[in-house]
C-alpha positions as a Markdown table, in Angstrom:
| # | Residue | x | y | z |
|---|---|---|---|---|
| 1 | Met | 5.4 | 5.2 | -13.2 |
| 2 | Gly | 4.5 | 3.2 | -10.1 |
| 3 | Tyr | 6.6 | 2.0 | -7.2 |
| 4 | Ser | 5.1 | -1.2 | -5.9 |
| 5 | Thr | 6.0 | -2.0 | -2.3 |
| 6 | Leu | 6.1 | -5.4 | -0.8 |
| 7 | Val | 4.2 | -4.3 | 2.2 |
| 8 | Gln | 2.9 | -7.7 | 3.3 |
| 9 | Phe | 0.0 | -8.2 | 5.7 |
| 10 | Ala | -1.1 | -11.2 | 7.7 |
| 11 | Tyr | -4.4 | -12.7 | 6.8 |
| 12 | Ala | -7.3 | -10.3 | 7.7 |
| 13 | Ser | -4.9 | -7.8 | 9.1 |
| 14 | Asp | -4.0 | -4.2 | 8.4 |
| 15 | Gln | -1.0 | -4.2 | 10.8 |
| 16 | Ile | 2.4 | -3.5 | 9.1 |
| 17 | Ser | 5.0 | -6.2 | 9.8 |
| 18 | Pro | 8.4 | -5.3 | 11.2 |
| 19 | Asp | 10.0 | -6.2 | 7.8 |
| 20 | Ser | 7.6 | -4.0 | 5.9 |
| 21 | Ala | 8.1 | -1.2 | 8.5 |
| 22 | Arg | 11.8 | -1.1 | 7.6 |
| 23 | Asp | 11.0 | -0.9 | 3.9 |
| 24 | Leu | 8.4 | 1.9 | 4.6 |
| 25 | Lys | 11.0 | 3.9 | 6.6 |
| 26 | Ser | 13.3 | 3.8 | 3.5 |
| 27 | Leu | 10.4 | 4.8 | 1.3 |
| 28 | Gly | 9.5 | 7.6 | 3.6 |
| 29 | Lys | 13.0 | 9.0 | 3.4 |
| 30 | Ala | 12.9 | 8.8 | -0.4 |
| 31 | Leu | 9.5 | 10.6 | -0.5 |
| 32 | Leu | 11.1 | 13.4 | 1.6 |
| 33 | Ser | 14.1 | 13.8 | -0.7 |
| 34 | Glu | 14.4 | 16.9 | -2.8 |
| 35 | Lys | 13.7 | 14.9 | -5.9 |
| 36 | Leu | 10.3 | 13.6 | -4.7 |
| 37 | Ala | 9.3 | 16.2 | -2.2 |
| 38 | Thr | 6.7 | 17.8 | -4.4 |
| 39 | Glu | 5.3 | 14.6 | -6.0 |
| 40 | Arg | 1.9 | 13.1 | -5.1 |
| 41 | Phe | 1.1 | 9.4 | -4.8 |
| 42 | Val | -1.8 | 6.9 | -4.6 |
| 43 | Val | -1.5 | 4.4 | -1.8 |
| 44 | Ala | -3.5 | 1.5 | -3.0 |
| 45 | Gly | -4.5 | -1.3 | -0.7 |
| 46 | His | -5.2 | -4.9 | -2.0 |
| 47 | Thr | -6.4 | -8.2 | -0.6 |
| 48 | Asp | -6.4 | -11.8 | -1.6 |
| 49 | Ala | -9.8 | -13.2 | -2.7 |
| 50 | Thr | -10.6 | -15.0 | 0.5 |
| 51 | Gly | -13.7 | -13.5 | 2.1 |
| 52 | Ser | -16.5 | -11.5 | 0.7 |
| 53 | Ala | -15.9 | -8.7 | -1.7 |
| 54 | Ala | -17.4 | -6.2 | 0.7 |
| 55 | Tyr | -15.1 | -7.3 | 3.5 |
| 56 | Asn | -12.1 | -7.3 | 1.2 |
| 57 | Gln | -12.9 | -3.8 | 0.0 |
| 58 | Thr | -13.0 | -2.5 | 3.6 |
| 59 | Leu | -9.8 | -4.4 | 4.5 |
| 60 | Ser | -7.9 | -3.0 | 1.5 |
| 61 | Glu | -9.0 | 0.6 | 2.6 |
| 62 | Arg | -7.7 | -0.1 | 6.1 |
| 63 | Arg | -4.4 | -1.4 | 4.8 |
| 64 | Ala | -3.9 | 1.7 | 2.6 |
| 65 | Ala | -4.8 | 4.0 | 5.5 |
| 66 | Ser | -2.3 | 2.1 | 7.7 |
| 67 | Val | 0.5 | 2.8 | 5.3 |
| 68 | Val | -0.5 | 6.5 | 4.9 |
| 69 | Arg | -0.5 | 6.8 | 8.8 |
| 70 | Phe | 3.0 | 5.2 | 8.9 |
| 71 | Leu | 4.4 | 7.4 | 6.2 |
| 72 | Ser | 2.9 | 10.5 | 7.8 |
| 73 | Ala | 4.5 | 9.6 | 11.0 |
| 74 | Gln | 7.8 | 9.6 | 9.1 |
| 75 | Gly | 7.2 | 13.2 | 8.1 |
| 76 | Val | 5.5 | 12.8 | 4.7 |
| 77 | Asp | 2.7 | 15.3 | 4.3 |
| 78 | Pro | -0.5 | 13.2 | 4.1 |
| 79 | Gln | -1.9 | 15.6 | 1.6 |
| 80 | Arg | 0.6 | 14.1 | -0.9 |
| 81 | Leu | -0.9 | 10.6 | -0.3 |
| 82 | Gln | -4.2 | 9.6 | -1.8 |
| 83 | Ser | -5.4 | 6.5 | 0.1 |
| 84 | Glu | -7.7 | 4.0 | -1.7 |
| 85 | Gly | -8.8 | 0.4 | -1.4 |
| 86 | Arg | -9.0 | -1.9 | -4.4 |
| 87 | Gly | -10.2 | -5.0 | -2.6 |
| 88 | Glu | -9.6 | -8.2 | -4.5 |
| 89 | Arg | -10.0 | -6.7 | -8.0 |
| 90 | Glu | -6.3 | -6.6 | -8.9 |
| 91 | Leu | -4.8 | -9.8 | -7.8 |
| 92 | Leu | -1.0 | -10.3 | -8.5 |
| 93 | Tyr | -1.4 | -14.1 | -8.6 |
| 94 | Arg | -4.7 | -14.8 | -10.3 |
| 95 | Gln | -3.8 | -18.4 | -10.6 |
| 96 | Asn | -3.8 | -18.5 | -6.8 |
| 97 | Pro | -6.4 | -16.0 | -5.5 |
| 98 | Ala | -5.7 | -16.9 | -1.8 |
| 99 | Ala | -1.9 | -16.3 | -2.2 |
| 100 | Pro | -0.4 | -14.1 | 0.6 |
| 101 | Lys | 1.4 | -12.0 | -2.0 |
| 102 | Asn | -2.0 | -10.7 | -3.1 |
| 103 | Arg | -2.2 | -8.9 | 0.3 |
| 104 | Arg | -0.2 | -5.8 | -0.4 |
| 105 | Val | -0.1 | -2.0 | -0.8 |
| 106 | Glu | 1.2 | -0.3 | -3.9 |
| 107 | Ile | 2.5 | 3.2 | -4.0 |
| 108 | Ile | 1.9 | 4.8 | -7.4 |
| 109 | Lys | 3.3 | 8.2 | -8.4 |
| 110 | Leu | 0.6 | 10.5 | -9.9 |
| 111 | Ala | 1.3 | 12.2 | -13.2 |
| 112 | Arg | 1.7 | 15.9 | -13.1 |
């Protein structure tokens, strides 16, 4: 089962916004809880479809890495977080490929 964050990013940016930082702090606390402390997660970065596929792939990787760094700074063991970029391949809003909501990171719990 996945937990999809609403970590939003400005156009062409991998910087976490203050609003998203608050959400990620809460997520970090949850990941440190006894219930989730041994679980592993994929941190998947995404982009909108503006720009080249190669650029979007790299940007999505930077976004995922940014979230992993943030969560690690909150005390989450980075070995529990598998960072990957998915570029523009999995748009949330296919009807509007340039929609800002497509620029996100998803946290997905790995099966045991």
